[in-house]
């Protein structure tokens, strides 16, 4: 089933972050109000990092750690795109407060405020110890986190599951790998690259759902090596269009081949990235 998106209020937490600032203008369209939620917002939308957006875009300052504040700004939202989080490894207390407790506050506020659809930003680090061969062959991997950050994203997915099953919310947890603001890097994470355009397409697929279920999908573009099994995303209507390898080759360069064995988390599974220490 698909939702009626003829007139929606879509709240976006972490709207000033790396992903939010690029996808906001791509999600801005007639019949939809975008409610941008963050702790660091300008006084006017025109002064923000989102470029040219319409007057349908609202600004609301709030922290996901503030239960009363987040409930206030999510009240009346039809859908929530939850991007706000600690975005890398941190001491456990910081990870717990922002990524786990904060996500629970967002989901509870979404439910109480009337939202029926939620997009949750998960991460490849929720399955960082999975072997690359499993990643290519398995539509949805069981959690094998590589860090406290990865543990928090596995918890985000679990919270999405319980809120879908208990309250009938349609929720998508996207395991984002190597999100890129612009063109893909020649080497780092190229096989797992997610373009801004495909990030917006994935959010749109989540906003169109109305099945009361939880879905775990890859947040990865249609990169030609096919190192991630994208079938779960395609099952909910996510059809990525960008290919990092084609973009790099069009520049006359040959991209690095992806690894054929070892954990997908790469160096984050090794001692040089100890638990609880900032990256």
XYZ file of C-alpha atoms in Angstrom:
279
model
C 0.000 0.000 0.000
C 1.088 3.579 -0.558
C 0.243 6.581 1.569
C -1.760 9.580 0.421
C 0.952 12.210 0.107
C -1.249 14.866 -1.537
C -0.726 17.122 1.483
C 1.831 16.031 4.033
C 3.759 17.579 6.879
C 7.154 15.884 6.853
C 9.442 16.618 9.811
C 13.184 16.125 9.304
C 15.427 15.855 12.354
C 19.077 16.726 11.863
C 18.041 18.832 8.868
C 21.234 20.916 8.969
C 23.527 17.880 8.783
C 25.419 16.460 5.805
C 22.490 14.460 4.456
C 19.729 16.820 5.497
C 21.144 19.907 3.817
C 21.318 18.099 0.454
C 18.027 16.223 0.454
C 15.782 19.020 1.790
C 15.570 20.818 -1.581
C 15.011 17.467 -3.314
C 12.057 16.663 -1.029
C 10.522 20.139 -1.284
C 7.461 19.953 -3.528
C 3.878 21.248 -3.816
C 1.446 19.660 -1.380
C 4.134 19.028 1.204
C 5.310 21.077 4.163
C 8.858 20.343 5.296
C 9.409 20.992 8.989
C 13.163 21.214 9.573
C 14.212 20.250 13.094
C 17.683 20.837 14.497
C 19.489 22.507 17.373
C 21.448 24.774 15.034
C 19.156 26.652 12.664
C 19.273 30.129 11.159
C 16.544 32.681 11.810
C 15.385 32.432 8.197
C 15.235 29.493 5.824
C 16.949 31.615 3.156
C 20.028 31.881 5.387
C 20.384 28.132 5.826
C 22.488 25.538 3.982
C 19.613 24.204 1.843
C 19.853 26.515 -1.149
C 16.679 27.510 -2.967
C 13.618 26.149 -1.174
C 9.986 27.203 -1.100
C 8.009 29.016 1.563
C 6.523 25.633 2.498
C 9.674 24.953 4.543
C 9.446 25.602 8.304
C 12.195 25.852 10.922
C 11.838 24.384 14.424
C 14.668 24.379 16.950
C 14.707 21.323 19.198
C 17.033 18.606 20.450
C 16.124 14.950 20.130
C 17.380 14.603 23.709
C 14.665 17.001 24.939
C 11.502 14.931 25.331
C 9.125 17.863 25.709
C 10.757 19.838 22.913
C 10.749 17.020 20.374
C 7.140 16.170 21.144
C 6.174 19.777 20.512
C 7.889 20.056 17.120
C 6.695 16.662 15.855
C 3.076 17.237 16.854
C 0.906 17.135 13.749
C 3.583 15.696 11.465
C 2.353 13.028 9.047
C 5.819 11.572 8.582
C 9.246 11.878 10.204
C 12.672 11.573 8.612
C 15.056 10.942 11.502
C 18.637 11.874 10.639
C 19.819 13.471 13.896
C 22.465 11.451 15.753
C 26.049 11.194 16.848
C 27.466 10.274 13.456
C 30.596 8.401 14.537
C 32.120 6.478 17.421
C 31.903 8.191 20.807
C 32.018 7.169 24.472
C 29.087 4.944 25.386
C 27.247 7.603 27.388
C 27.138 9.966 24.406
C 26.033 7.217 22.027
C 23.326 6.045 24.423
C 21.973 9.543 25.066
C 21.761 10.720 21.456
C 21.390 7.676 19.240
C 19.379 5.251 21.357
C 17.468 7.363 23.877
C 17.111 10.146 21.299
C 15.638 7.806 18.696
C 13.165 6.393 21.206
C 12.056 9.948 22.041
C 11.622 10.714 18.342
C 9.574 7.586 17.675
C 7.366 8.170 20.696
C 6.857 11.802 19.694
C 6.074 10.742 16.127
C 3.499 8.238 17.331
C 1.841 10.631 19.766
C 1.890 13.428 17.196
C 0.016 11.385 14.611
C 2.781 10.365 12.208
C 2.223 7.116 10.335
C 5.525 6.869 8.430
C 9.107 7.126 9.686
C 12.490 6.948 7.974
C 15.366 5.991 10.294
C 19.005 6.527 9.364
C 20.820 3.318 10.279
C 24.352 2.439 9.190
C 26.568 -0.200 7.653
C 28.252 -0.304 11.070
C 25.200 -2.134 12.426
C 26.514 -5.112 10.407
C 30.203 -4.199 10.239
C 31.441 -7.692 11.070
C 29.406 -9.334 8.283
C 31.580 -10.737 5.505
C 31.368 -9.018 2.138
C 30.160 -12.258 0.534
C 27.159 -12.277 2.873
C 26.445 -8.651 2.054
C 26.151 -9.450 -1.643
C 23.988 -12.538 -1.216
C 21.710 -11.759 1.744
C 18.807 -9.289 1.416
C 18.720 -8.409 5.139
C 21.639 -9.275 7.401
C 21.265 -9.861 11.130
C 23.074 -7.218 13.231
C 26.813 -7.688 13.754
C 27.905 -4.230 14.915
C 31.546 -3.235 14.811
C 31.515 -0.346 17.322
C 29.351 1.281 20.002
C 28.095 3.474 17.157
C 27.146 0.299 15.269
C 25.405 -1.047 18.376
C 23.350 2.148 18.527
C 22.249 1.753 14.920
C 21.252 -1.861 15.537
C 19.209 -0.514 18.458
C 17.651 2.095 16.158
C 16.507 -0.730 13.895
C 15.114 -2.665 16.864
C 13.193 0.408 18.007
C 11.790 0.780 14.499
C 10.654 -2.831 14.622
C 8.842 -2.525 17.939
C 7.087 0.732 16.977
C 5.944 -0.796 13.699
C 4.685 -4.000 15.303
C 3.038 -2.398 18.332
C 1.585 0.740 16.798
C 1.301 0.010 13.079
C 3.732 2.682 11.915
C 5.336 2.127 8.513
C 9.065 2.397 9.202
C 12.154 2.058 7.028
C 15.611 1.654 8.576
C 18.243 2.467 5.953
C 21.754 1.069 6.423
C 23.663 3.979 4.935
C 27.211 3.182 3.873
C 29.360 5.866 2.226
C 27.130 8.894 1.750
C 28.659 11.486 -0.558
C 27.777 15.172 -0.815
C 29.117 15.430 -4.349
C 30.858 13.085 -6.757
C 32.216 9.791 -5.411
C 35.779 9.515 -4.172
C 38.022 7.414 -6.408
C 38.816 4.966 -3.637
C 37.177 5.457 -0.249
C 33.836 3.651 -0.053
C 33.141 3.902 -3.763
C 31.422 0.508 -3.987
C 29.120 1.515 -1.116
C 28.499 5.107 -2.217
C 25.083 6.718 -1.728
C 24.400 9.836 -3.751
C 22.264 12.691 -2.470
C 19.780 12.010 -5.248
C 19.424 8.362 -4.298
C 19.190 9.303 -0.613
C 16.185 11.465 -1.503
C 14.688 8.659 -3.624
C 15.026 6.284 -0.675
C 13.293 8.742 1.651
C 10.512 9.202 -0.911
C 10.008 5.428 -1.045
C 9.685 5.377 2.756
C 7.227 8.287 2.713
C 5.036 6.458 0.202
C 4.637 3.353 2.389
C 1.476 2.578 4.301
C 1.823 -1.058 5.329
C 2.407 -0.819 9.092
C 5.644 -2.800 8.869
C 9.331 -2.333 9.543
C 11.761 -2.665 6.630
C 15.570 -2.800 6.742
C 17.204 -1.782 3.459
C 20.588 -0.695 2.181
C 21.221 3.020 1.714
C 23.443 2.430 -1.323
C 23.321 3.655 -4.915
C 23.233 1.392 -7.988
C 27.008 1.036 -8.095
C 27.981 -1.410 -10.828
C 29.997 -3.905 -8.730
C 26.740 -4.830 -6.960
C 28.412 -5.489 -3.620
C 25.173 -4.946 -1.661
C 21.986 -6.911 -2.169
C 19.485 -4.143 -2.965
C 16.408 -6.366 -3.267
C 14.875 -5.301 0.065
C 15.006 -1.666 -1.018
C 13.517 -2.411 -4.415
C 10.693 -4.294 -2.686
C 9.549 -1.020 -1.085
C 9.912 0.984 -4.293
C 13.486 2.280 -3.943
C 15.134 2.283 -7.365
C 18.578 3.889 -7.106
C 19.720 5.585 -10.301
C 23.312 6.679 -9.695
C 26.437 4.562 -10.230
C 29.699 5.720 -8.646
C 31.772 3.557 -10.986
C 30.153 5.009 -14.109
C 30.700 8.547 -12.794
C 34.369 7.934 -12.043
C 35.001 6.200 -15.382
C 33.360 9.119 -17.196
C 36.168 11.237 -15.701
C 38.706 8.970 -17.431
C 39.707 7.211 -14.207
C 39.573 3.593 -13.107
C 37.999 3.107 -9.667
C 39.378 0.775 -7.061
C 37.935 -2.744 -7.089
C 35.931 -3.619 -3.977
C 37.328 -6.202 -1.525
C 36.183 -9.779 -2.068
C 36.547 -10.996 1.508
C 36.688 -9.753 5.059
C 34.226 -7.754 7.148
C 32.295 -4.982 5.423
C 33.212 -2.666 8.299
C 36.827 -2.794 7.134
C 39.248 -0.963 9.407
C 36.461 -0.195 11.888
C 36.599 -3.859 12.938
C 40.314 -3.589 13.728
C 42.114 -2.563 16.949
C 43.033 0.834 15.491
C 39.366 1.789 15.995
C 38.834 0.860 19.670
C 35.393 0.925 21.229
C 34.252 4.200 22.645
C 37.037 6.377 21.233
C 36.244 9.204 18.841
C 37.063 8.671 15.201
